[in-house]
């Protein structure tokens, strides 16, 4: 992974507070970024292979809240797997490639617009399991977890 790809991925997780490179916790296989004011919030980029990177993000308690996988082919890193901790529960919600593409396709400028677009297609879903997962995903987006 080159520095440009690293920065592009890091920008996906950026907030108003800047993340800084932690030389103490980084090594040859992973690069660790921390929030300046919080020693528990980390973004870890771990090289899995020459063209695969896993990104883990923690909350202010050090709990992993996101685990995403990226493919490093072409100019932009491509997200190929997304997992989010379901708030208030002890399980993760996984997004498959088709669901990630749906979010990108119907994603608007903000979470309210994205949720509105996804809500518009919800009545077209016939499978109850898929419908329940989509409702859970909308809740995750509304809570800024995606």
Short mmCIF file of N, CA, C and O in Angstrom, two decimals, residues 17 19 33-35 37-43 58-62:
data_model
loop_
_atom_site.label_atom_id
_atom_site.label_comp_id
_atom_site.label_asym_id
_atom_site.label_seq_id
_atom_site.Cartn_x
_atom_site.Cartn_y
_atom_site.Cartn_z
N UNK A 17 -11.81 15.77 13.99
CA UNK A 17 -10.54 15.70 14.69
C UNK A 17 -9.53 14.90 13.88
O UNK A 17 -9.82 13.82 13.38
N UNK A 19 -6.45 12.59 12.76
CA UNK A 19 -5.76 11.39 13.24
C UNK A 19 -4.28 11.55 12.94
O UNK A 19 -3.91 12.06 11.88
N UNK A 33 -3.23 4.82 13.41
CA UNK A 33 -3.50 6.25 13.56
C UNK A 33 -4.35 6.43 14.80
O UNK A 33 -5.25 5.63 15.06
N UNK A 34 -4.06 7.46 15.57
CA UNK A 34 -4.82 7.74 16.79
C UNK A 34 -5.35 9.16 16.74
O UNK A 34 -4.84 10.00 16.00
N UNK A 35 -6.38 9.40 17.53
CA UNK A 35 -6.90 10.77 17.68
C UNK A 35 -5.95 11.51 18.61
O UNK A 35 -5.44 10.93 19.57
N UNK A 37 -6.50 13.68 20.90
CA UNK A 37 -6.93 13.88 22.29
C UNK A 37 -7.45 12.60 22.96
O UNK A 37 -7.89 12.65 24.09
N UNK A 38 -7.42 11.47 22.27
CA UNK A 38 -8.00 10.25 22.83
C UNK A 38 -7.12 9.06 22.49
O UNK A 38 -6.98 8.69 21.34
N UNK A 39 -6.56 8.44 23.50
CA UNK A 39 -5.64 7.33 23.27
C UNK A 39 -6.35 6.02 22.92
O UNK A 39 -5.70 5.04 22.58
N UNK A 40 -7.67 5.96 22.99
CA UNK A 40 -8.40 4.73 22.71
C UNK A 40 -8.98 4.67 21.30
O UNK A 40 -9.29 3.59 20.82
N UNK A 41 -9.17 5.81 20.66
CA UNK A 41 -9.75 5.80 19.31
C UNK A 41 -8.64 5.61 18.29
O UNK A 41 -7.80 6.47 18.10
N UNK A 42 -8.64 4.44 17.66
CA UNK A 42 -7.62 4.08 16.69
C UNK A 42 -8.24 3.78 15.35
O UNK A 42 -9.38 3.33 15.25
N UNK A 43 -7.46 3.97 14.32
CA UNK A 43 -7.75 3.47 12.98
C UNK A 43 -6.51 2.67 12.59
O UNK A 43 -5.41 3.22 12.54
N UNK A 58 -11.79 1.87 16.22
CA UNK A 58 -12.27 1.68 17.58
C UNK A 58 -12.98 2.93 18.07
O UNK A 58 -12.79 4.02 17.54
N UNK A 59 -13.80 2.75 19.10
CA UNK A 59 -14.48 3.89 19.70
C UNK A 59 -13.65 4.44 20.85
O UNK A 59 -12.51 4.00 21.07
N UNK A 60 -14.20 5.37 21.61
CA UNK A 60 -13.43 6.01 22.67
C UNK A 60 -13.21 5.11 23.89
O UNK A 60 -12.59 5.52 24.86
N UNK A 61 -13.69 3.85 23.82
CA UNK A 61 -13.43 2.87 24.88
C UNK A 61 -12.44 1.81 24.40
O UNK A 61 -12.11 0.90 25.16
N UNK A 62 -12.00 1.91 23.15
CA UNK A 62 -11.08 0.92 22.59
C UNK A 62 -11.76 -0.28 21.98
O UNK A 62 -11.10 -1.23 21.57
#
